[in-house]
Amino acid sequence: MSDFVYDKWVDIISNRWTTFSWAPDLIPAEVMEEVAREVHKYCPSKNRKLPYVIDIIRGPTDEETRKQLHLNSHRNTDKSVEEDRGNPQVLAPTLIVISKRDVHELETKFQQIEHREPLGVANTDNIEIGMVALSFIHGLTARGWNTALCQCVRSRSRTAEILGTHGKTDLVIGVGKETRIDSVTGKETDFPRYKDPRTGLHRTIPYPYGRRPYDHMAPKFEEVYRLKL
């Protein structure tokens, strides 16, 4: 592998972080479609079944819809709405909404005598949702766009109802440009406030930029990776 390709790969994976506060910039529709078509063509899928539907939409702009979406993405059930810092990932200007697609007919088309256990099918579906999500993130990061994941979906059907998307929502990816401008002071900071549509109050983002919040809890490399080469 050439140094140029390696450097590009490290650029992509090191410049991805969870974005919690969004500038109003909209990703051009043609850029979003270009990424989607690349992901569709190149992302791995068992027997090319693609067990998901991906709705790519503009995020809601009216306050009531934003409020309902954020309420249904409550971060910490141990805290009240007034205390909870929320999941402002879902307030991005553009949303990629992923839900499962029924591929039972494809699953059994060439194998009718023995069917896989439902848990095995579900596990494959979840693995593939993870792969397609990461493919989108890499493609968007490579083009200079920020992303954020949110799986705190309190009611999968309610999120789909709010957004007018397919089936039941499994994962939401926010897409846009990060802003570090505090919503009250107008000054740049690594721990900015944003306006929470649930309460209309300004609160700090869940975690400050520039640090990975759970790094101190992560196991060591050797505990996870067993290299026997």
PDB file of C-alpha atoms in Angstrom:
ATOM      1  CA  MET A   1       0.000   0.000   0.000  1.00  0.00           C
ATOM      2  CA  SER A   2       1.418   3.390  -0.940  1.00  0.00           C
ATOM      3  CA  ASP A   3       2.067   6.060   1.683  1.00  0.00           C
ATOM      4  CA  PHE A   4      -0.410   8.355  -0.078  1.00  0.00           C
ATOM      5  CA  VAL A   5      -3.286   5.905   0.257  1.00  0.00           C
ATOM      6  CA  TYR A   6      -2.353   5.190   3.874  1.00  0.00           C
ATOM      7  CA  ASP A   7      -2.245   8.884   4.744  1.00  0.00           C
ATOM      8  CA  LYS A   8      -5.639   9.413   3.152  1.00  0.00           C
ATOM      9  CA  TRP A   9      -7.148   6.551   5.155  1.00  0.00           C
ATOM     10  CA  VAL A  10      -5.736   7.876   8.441  1.00  0.00           C
ATOM     11  CA  ASP A  11      -7.056  11.335   7.551  1.00  0.00           C
ATOM     12  CA  ILE A  12     -10.552   9.916   7.169  1.00  0.00           C
ATOM     13  CA  ILE A  13     -10.702   7.820  10.342  1.00  0.00           C
ATOM     14  CA  SER A  14      -8.958  10.413  12.526  1.00  0.00           C
ATOM     15  CA  ASN A  15     -11.131  13.308  11.363  1.00  0.00           C
ATOM     16  CA  ARG A  16     -14.412  11.629  12.234  1.00  0.00           C
ATOM     17  CA  TRP A  17     -16.021  12.498  15.536  1.00  0.00           C
ATOM     18  CA  THR A  18     -19.553  12.805  16.827  1.00  0.00           C
ATOM     19  CA  THR A  19     -20.997  16.200  16.018  1.00  0.00           C
ATOM     20  CA  PHE A  20     -23.454  17.680  18.523  1.00  0.00           C
ATOM     21  CA  SER A  21     -23.871  21.283  17.313  1.00  0.00           C
ATOM     22  CA  TRP A  22     -24.713  22.125  13.740  1.00  0.00           C
ATOM     23  CA  ALA A  23     -24.195  25.035  11.378  1.00  0.00           C
ATOM     24  CA  PRO A  24     -27.066  25.587   8.905  1.00  0.00           C
ATOM     25  CA  ASP A  25     -24.995  24.398   5.893  1.00  0.00           C
ATOM     26  CA  LEU A  26     -26.821  21.829   3.774  1.00  0.00           C
ATOM     27  CA  ILE A  27     -24.906  19.139   1.966  1.00  0.00           C
ATOM     28  CA  PRO A  28     -25.709  19.525  -1.768  1.00  0.00           C
ATOM     29  CA  ALA A  29     -28.195  16.931  -2.963  1.00  0.00           C
ATOM     30  CA  GLU A  30     -25.855  15.774  -5.729  1.00  0.00           C
ATOM     31  CA  VAL A  31     -23.009  15.152  -3.238  1.00  0.00           C
ATOM     32  CA  MET A  32     -25.303  13.176  -0.941  1.00  0.00           C
ATOM     33  CA  GLU A  33     -26.569  11.110  -3.865  1.00  0.00           C
ATOM     34  CA  GLU A  34     -23.004  10.474  -5.051  1.00  0.00           C
ATOM     35  CA  VAL A  35     -22.071   9.069  -1.644  1.00  0.00           C
ATOM     36  CA  ALA A  36     -25.258   6.983  -1.500  1.00  0.00           C
ATOM     37  CA  ARG A  37     -24.590   5.453  -4.916  1.00  0.00           C
ATOM     38  CA  GLU A  38     -21.006   4.617  -3.940  1.00  0.00           C
ATOM     39  CA  VAL A  39     -22.193   2.957  -0.739  1.00  0.00           C
ATOM     40  CA  HIS A  40     -24.856   1.017  -2.643  1.00  0.00           C
ATOM     41  CA  LYS A  41     -22.284  -0.235  -5.131  1.00  0.00           C
ATOM     42  CA  TYR A  42     -19.393  -1.084  -2.832  1.00  0.00           C
ATOM     43  CA  CYS A  43     -20.682  -1.806   0.689  1.00  0.00           C
ATOM     44  CA  PRO A  44     -20.542  -5.574   1.436  1.00  0.00           C
ATOM     45  CA  SER A  45     -23.830  -7.414   1.822  1.00  0.00           C
ATOM     46  CA  LYS A  46     -24.518 -11.127   2.239  1.00  0.00           C
ATOM     47  CA  ASN A  47     -25.817 -12.360  -1.112  1.00  0.00           C
ATOM     48  CA  ARG A  48     -26.463  -8.699  -1.977  1.00  0.00           C
ATOM     49  CA  LYS A  49     -29.741  -8.775  -0.047  1.00  0.00           C
ATOM     50  CA  LEU A  50     -29.229  -5.323   1.517  1.00  0.00           C
ATOM     51  CA  PRO A  51     -31.590  -5.891   4.468  1.00  0.00           C
ATOM     52  CA  TYR A  52     -32.290  -2.212   5.043  1.00  0.00           C
ATOM     53  CA  VAL A  53     -34.090   0.823   3.659  1.00  0.00           C
ATOM     54  CA  ILE A  54     -32.242   4.137   3.818  1.00  0.00           C
ATOM     55  CA  ASP A  55     -34.246   7.360   3.810  1.00  0.00           C
ATOM     56  CA  ILE A  56     -32.106  10.443   3.225  1.00  0.00           C
ATOM     57  CA  ILE A  57     -34.039  13.573   4.125  1.00  0.00           C
ATOM     58  CA  ARG A  58     -33.654  17.190   5.121  1.00  0.00           C
ATOM     59  CA  GLY A  59     -33.938  17.499   8.876  1.00  0.00           C
ATOM     60  CA  PRO A  60     -37.143  19.101  10.145  1.00  0.00           C
ATOM     61  CA  THR A  61     -36.997  22.867  10.586  1.00  0.00           C
ATOM     62  CA  ASP A  62     -40.242  23.644  12.396  1.00  0.00           C
ATOM     63  CA  GLU A  63     -39.864  23.762  16.165  1.00  0.00           C
ATOM     64  CA  GLU A  64     -42.651  21.344  17.057  1.00  0.00           C
ATOM     65  CA  THR A  65     -41.311  18.554  14.828  1.00  0.00           C
ATOM     66  CA  ARG A  66     -37.784  19.134  16.110  1.00  0.00           C
ATOM     67  CA  LYS A  67     -39.128  19.007  19.653  1.00  0.00           C
ATOM     68  CA  GLN A  68     -40.941  15.714  19.091  1.00  0.00           C
ATOM     69  CA  LEU A  69     -37.907  14.177  17.382  1.00  0.00           C
ATOM     70  CA  HIS A  70     -35.610  15.233  20.210  1.00  0.00           C
ATOM     71  CA  LEU A  71     -38.054  14.048  22.879  1.00  0.00           C
ATOM     72  CA  ASN A  72     -38.055  10.632  21.234  1.00  0.00           C
ATOM     73  CA  SER A  73     -34.226  10.641  21.331  1.00  0.00           C
ATOM     74  CA  HIS A  74     -33.937  11.205  25.086  1.00  0.00           C
ATOM     75  CA  ARG A  75     -30.376  10.364  26.161  1.00  0.00           C
ATOM     76  CA  ASN A  76     -30.597   9.222  29.771  1.00  0.00           C
ATOM     77  CA  THR A  77     -33.753   7.802  31.300  1.00  0.00           C
ATOM     78  CA  ASP A  78     -32.299   8.466  34.771  1.00  0.00           C
ATOM     79  CA  LYS A  79     -32.650  12.180  34.095  1.00  0.00           C
ATOM     80  CA  SER A  80     -35.622  14.436  33.420  1.00  0.00           C
ATOM     81  CA  VAL A  81     -35.953  16.386  30.178  1.00  0.00           C
ATOM     82  CA  GLU A  82     -34.744  19.467  32.029  1.00  0.00           C
ATOM     83  CA  GLU A  83     -31.597  17.622  33.213  1.00  0.00           C
ATOM     84  CA  ASP A  84     -30.913  15.458  30.167  1.00  0.00           C
ATOM     85  CA  ARG A  85     -28.424  16.894  27.660  1.00  0.00           C
ATOM     86  CA  GLY A  86     -30.233  15.259  24.792  1.00  0.00           C
ATOM     87  CA  ASN A  87     -29.037  13.789  21.533  1.00  0.00           C
ATOM     88  CA  PRO A  88     -28.693  16.838  19.273  1.00  0.00           C
ATOM     89  CA  GLN A  89     -27.195  14.578  16.617  1.00  0.00           C
ATOM     90  CA  VAL A  90     -30.775  14.247  15.312  1.00  0.00           C
ATOM     91  CA  LEU A  91     -31.039  18.031  14.850  1.00  0.00           C
ATOM     92  CA  ALA A  92     -28.631  17.963  11.889  1.00  0.00           C
ATOM     93  CA  PRO A  93     -29.604  19.704   8.630  1.00  0.00           C
ATOM     94  CA  THR A  94     -29.653  16.341   6.803  1.00  0.00           C
ATOM     95  CA  LEU A  95     -30.590  12.946   8.227  1.00  0.00           C
ATOM     96  CA  ILE A  96     -29.826   9.425   7.058  1.00  0.00           C
ATOM     97  CA  VAL A  97     -32.504   7.209   8.576  1.00  0.00           C
ATOM     98  CA  ILE A  98     -31.880   3.461   8.456  1.00  0.00           C
ATOM     99  CA  SER A  99     -34.542   0.817   9.045  1.00  0.00           C
ATOM    100  CA  LYS A 100     -34.777  -2.884   8.343  1.00  0.00           C
ATOM    101  CA  ARG A 101     -36.131  -4.254   5.057  1.00  0.00           C
ATOM    102  CA  ASP A 102     -37.935  -7.594   4.812  1.00  0.00           C
ATOM    103  CA  VAL A 103     -35.676  -9.893   2.791  1.00  0.00           C
ATOM    104  CA  HIS A 104     -37.302 -13.199   3.780  1.00  0.00           C
ATOM    105  CA  GLU A 105     -38.160 -14.042   0.176  1.00  0.00           C
ATOM    106  CA  LEU A 106     -34.551 -13.508  -0.896  1.00  0.00           C
ATOM    107  CA  GLU A 107     -33.308 -15.352   2.181  1.00  0.00           C
ATOM    108  CA  THR A 108     -35.245 -18.508   1.228  1.00  0.00           C
ATOM    109  CA  LYS A 109     -35.129 -18.278  -2.561  1.00  0.00           C
ATOM    110  CA  PHE A 110     -32.190 -20.635  -2.998  1.00  0.00           C
ATOM    111  CA  GLN A 111     -32.393 -22.456   0.305  1.00  0.00           C
ATOM    112  CA  GLN A 112     -35.849 -23.765   1.056  1.00  0.00           C
ATOM    113  CA  ILE A 113     -35.116 -26.960   2.993  1.00  0.00           C
ATOM    114  CA  GLU A 114     -33.082 -25.445   5.810  1.00  0.00           C
ATOM    115  CA  HIS A 115     -33.728 -21.914   6.985  1.00  0.00           C
ATOM    116  CA  ARG A 116     -31.441 -19.944   9.232  1.00  0.00           C
ATOM    117  CA  GLU A 117     -32.551 -19.297  12.790  1.00  0.00           C
ATOM    118  CA  PRO A 118     -34.369 -15.948  13.182  1.00  0.00           C
ATOM    119  CA  LEU A 119     -31.669 -14.758  15.586  1.00  0.00           C
ATOM    120  CA  GLY A 120     -29.027 -15.460  12.962  1.00  0.00           C
ATOM    121  CA  VAL A 121     -30.964 -13.469  10.381  1.00  0.00           C
ATOM    122  CA  ALA A 122     -31.406 -10.583  12.844  1.00  0.00           C
ATOM    123  CA  ASN A 123     -27.705 -10.610  13.698  1.00  0.00           C
ATOM    124  CA  THR A 124     -26.767 -10.431  10.025  1.00  0.00           C
ATOM    125  CA  ASP A 125     -29.192  -7.549   9.508  1.00  0.00           C
ATOM    126  CA  ASN A 126     -27.675  -5.627  12.418  1.00  0.00           C
ATOM    127  CA  ILE A 127     -24.121  -6.272  11.229  1.00  0.00           C
ATOM    128  CA  GLU A 128     -25.001  -5.008   7.767  1.00  0.00           C
ATOM    129  CA  ILE A 129     -26.646  -1.865   9.155  1.00  0.00           C
ATOM    130  CA  GLY A 130     -23.382  -1.173  10.970  1.00  0.00           C
ATOM    131  CA  MET A 131     -21.375  -1.690   7.790  1.00  0.00           C
ATOM    132  CA  VAL A 132     -23.560   0.554   5.663  1.00  0.00           C
ATOM    133  CA  ALA A 133     -23.573   3.260   8.350  1.00  0.00           C
ATOM    134  CA  LEU A 134     -19.775   3.259   8.533  1.00  0.00           C
ATOM    135  CA  SER A 135     -19.547   3.342   4.736  1.00  0.00           C
ATOM    136  CA  PHE A 136     -21.662   6.510   4.701  1.00  0.00           C
ATOM    137  CA  ILE A 137     -19.551   8.052   7.464  1.00  0.00           C
ATOM    138  CA  HIS A 138     -16.290   7.369   5.639  1.00  0.00           C
ATOM    139  CA  GLY A 139     -17.633   8.677   2.337  1.00  0.00           C
ATOM    140  CA  LEU A 140     -18.936  11.870   3.930  1.00  0.00           C
ATOM    141  CA  THR A 141     -15.847  12.452   6.082  1.00  0.00           C
ATOM    142  CA  ALA A 142     -13.643  12.105   3.003  1.00  0.00           C
ATOM    143  CA  ARG A 143     -15.625  14.972   1.449  1.00  0.00           C
ATOM    144  CA  GLY A 144     -15.288  17.218   4.499  1.00  0.00           C
ATOM    145  CA  TRP A 145     -18.756  16.734   6.011  1.00  0.00           C
ATOM    146  CA  ASN A 146     -19.410  16.045   9.683  1.00  0.00           C
ATOM    147  CA  THR A 147     -21.576  13.206  10.940  1.00  0.00           C
ATOM    148  CA  ALA A 148     -23.136  11.878  14.131  1.00  0.00           C
ATOM    149  CA  LEU A 149     -24.803   8.621  15.089  1.00  0.00           C
ATOM    150  CA  CYS A 150     -27.896   8.255  17.245  1.00  0.00           C
ATOM    151  CA  GLN A 151     -29.419   4.950  18.260  1.00  0.00           C
ATOM    152  CA  CYS A 152     -31.252   6.343  21.287  1.00  0.00           C
ATOM    153  CA  VAL A 153     -34.576   5.841  19.556  1.00  0.00           C
ATOM    154  CA  ARG A 154     -37.157   5.478  22.317  1.00  0.00           C
ATOM    155  CA  SER A 155     -39.879   4.398  19.894  1.00  0.00           C
ATOM    156  CA  ARG A 156     -38.714   3.167  16.500  1.00  0.00           C
ATOM    157  CA  SER A 157     -42.157   3.557  14.974  1.00  0.00           C
ATOM    158  CA  ARG A 158     -42.616   7.034  16.486  1.00  0.00           C
ATOM    159  CA  THR A 159     -39.370   8.329  14.968  1.00  0.00           C
ATOM    160  CA  ALA A 160     -40.441   6.996  11.572  1.00  0.00           C
ATOM    161  CA  GLU A 161     -43.832   8.652  12.022  1.00  0.00           C
ATOM    162  CA  ILE A 162     -42.273  12.004  12.938  1.00  0.00           C
ATOM    163  CA  LEU A 163     -39.892  11.947   9.968  1.00  0.00           C
ATOM    164  CA  GLY A 164     -42.203  10.253   7.475  1.00  0.00           C
ATOM    165  CA  THR A 165     -39.682   7.486   6.821  1.00  0.00           C
ATOM    166  CA  HIS A 166     -39.869   3.758   6.190  1.00  0.00           C
ATOM    167  CA  GLY A 167     -40.899   1.134   8.749  1.00  0.00           C
ATOM    168  CA  LYS A 168     -39.278   1.398  12.171  1.00  0.00           C
ATOM    169  CA  THR A 169     -36.138   3.451  12.669  1.00  0.00           C
ATOM    170  CA  ASP A 170     -33.019   1.542  13.746  1.00  0.00           C
ATOM    171  CA  LEU A 171     -30.383   4.240  13.378  1.00  0.00           C
ATOM    172  CA  VAL A 172     -30.167   7.952  12.575  1.00  0.00           C
ATOM    173  CA  ILE A 173     -27.043   9.582  11.126  1.00  0.00           C
ATOM    174  CA  GLY A 174     -26.856  13.369  11.215  1.00  0.00           C
ATOM    175  CA  VAL A 175     -24.981  15.068   8.364  1.00  0.00           C
ATOM    176  CA  GLY A 176     -23.818  18.672   8.141  1.00  0.00           C
ATOM    177  CA  LYS A 177     -21.108  21.067   9.266  1.00  0.00           C
ATOM    178  CA  GLU A 178     -20.066  21.318  12.892  1.00  0.00           C
ATOM    179  CA  THR A 179     -20.213  24.664  14.677  1.00  0.00           C
ATOM    180  CA  ARG A 180     -18.438  25.419  17.941  1.00  0.00           C
ATOM    181  CA  ILE A 181     -20.183  28.765  18.362  1.00  0.00           C
ATOM    182  CA  ASP A 182     -21.985  29.005  21.677  1.00  0.00           C
ATOM    183  CA  SER A 183     -25.701  29.718  21.105  1.00  0.00           C
ATOM    184  CA  VAL A 184     -25.784  32.299  23.932  1.00  0.00           C
ATOM    185  CA  THR A 185     -22.450  34.125  23.865  1.00  0.00           C
ATOM    186  CA  GLY A 186     -21.756  33.812  20.137  1.00  0.00           C
ATOM    187  CA  LYS A 187     -18.171  32.889  20.976  1.00  0.00           C
ATOM    188  CA  GLU A 188     -16.249  29.836  19.819  1.00  0.00           C
ATOM    189  CA  THR A 189     -15.649  27.157  22.442  1.00  0.00           C
ATOM    190  CA  ASP A 190     -15.039  23.411  22.638  1.00  0.00           C
ATOM    191  CA  PHE A 191     -18.078  23.067  24.924  1.00  0.00           C
ATOM    192  CA  PRO A 192     -20.757  25.184  23.207  1.00  0.00           C
ATOM    193  CA  ARG A 193     -24.407  25.478  24.095  1.00  0.00           C
ATOM    194  CA  TYR A 194     -27.206  24.747  21.658  1.00  0.00           C
ATOM    195  CA  LYS A 195     -30.911  25.535  21.822  1.00  0.00           C
ATOM    196  CA  ASP A 196     -32.745  22.430  22.990  1.00  0.00           C
ATOM    197  CA  PRO A 197     -36.134  22.308  21.230  1.00  0.00           C
ATOM    198  CA  ARG A 198     -37.586  20.163  24.026  1.00  0.00           C
ATOM    199  CA  THR A 199     -37.485  23.038  26.501  1.00  0.00           C
ATOM    200  CA  GLY A 200     -36.437  26.083  24.478  1.00  0.00           C
ATOM    201  CA  LEU A 201     -33.480  26.426  26.840  1.00  0.00           C
ATOM    202  CA  HIS A 202     -29.818  26.661  25.898  1.00  0.00           C
ATOM    203  CA  ARG A 203     -27.698  23.809  27.236  1.00  0.00           C
ATOM    204  CA  THR A 204     -24.184  22.535  26.681  1.00  0.00           C
ATOM    205  CA  ILE A 205     -23.651  19.723  24.214  1.00  0.00           C
ATOM    206  CA  PRO A 206     -23.417  16.251  25.811  1.00  0.00           C
ATOM    207  CA  TYR A 207     -19.617  16.113  25.620  1.00  0.00           C
ATOM    208  CA  PRO A 208     -17.016  18.746  24.762  1.00  0.00           C
ATOM    209  CA  TYR A 209     -15.211  18.558  21.438  1.00  0.00           C
ATOM    210  CA  GLY A 210     -11.578  17.536  21.392  1.00  0.00           C
ATOM    211  CA  ARG A 211     -11.875  14.512  23.648  1.00  0.00           C
ATOM    212  CA  ARG A 212     -13.364  11.040  23.358  1.00  0.00           C
ATOM    213  CA  PRO A 213     -15.703  10.751  26.359  1.00  0.00           C
ATOM    214  CA  TYR A 214     -15.354   7.034  27.023  1.00  0.00           C
ATOM    215  CA  ASP A 215     -11.690   6.527  26.164  1.00  0.00           C
ATOM    216  CA  HIS A 216     -10.789   6.067  29.829  1.00  0.00           C
ATOM    217  CA  MET A 217     -13.222   3.137  30.017  1.00  0.00           C
ATOM    218  CA  ALA A 218     -12.041   1.403  26.854  1.00  0.00           C
ATOM    219  CA  PRO A 219     -10.153  -1.899  27.256  1.00  0.00           C
ATOM    220  CA  LYS A 220      -6.544  -2.065  26.198  1.00  0.00           C
ATOM    221  CA  PHE A 221      -5.692  -3.088  22.639  1.00  0.00           C
ATOM    222  CA  GLU A 222      -4.407  -6.506  23.813  1.00  0.00           C
ATOM    223  CA  GLU A 223      -7.678  -7.270  25.592  1.00  0.00           C
ATOM    224  CA  VAL A 224      -9.652  -6.955  22.382  1.00  0.00           C
ATOM    225  CA  TYR A 225      -7.262  -7.865  19.572  1.00  0.00           C
ATOM    226  CA  ARG A 226      -5.634 -11.297  19.658  1.00  0.00           C
ATOM    227  CA  LEU A 227      -3.014 -11.246  16.918  1.00  0.00           C
ATOM    228  CA  LYS A 228      -1.706 -14.713  16.054  1.00  0.00           C
ATOM    229  CA  LEU A 229       0.086 -14.049  12.810  1.00  0.00           C
TER     230      LEU A 229
END
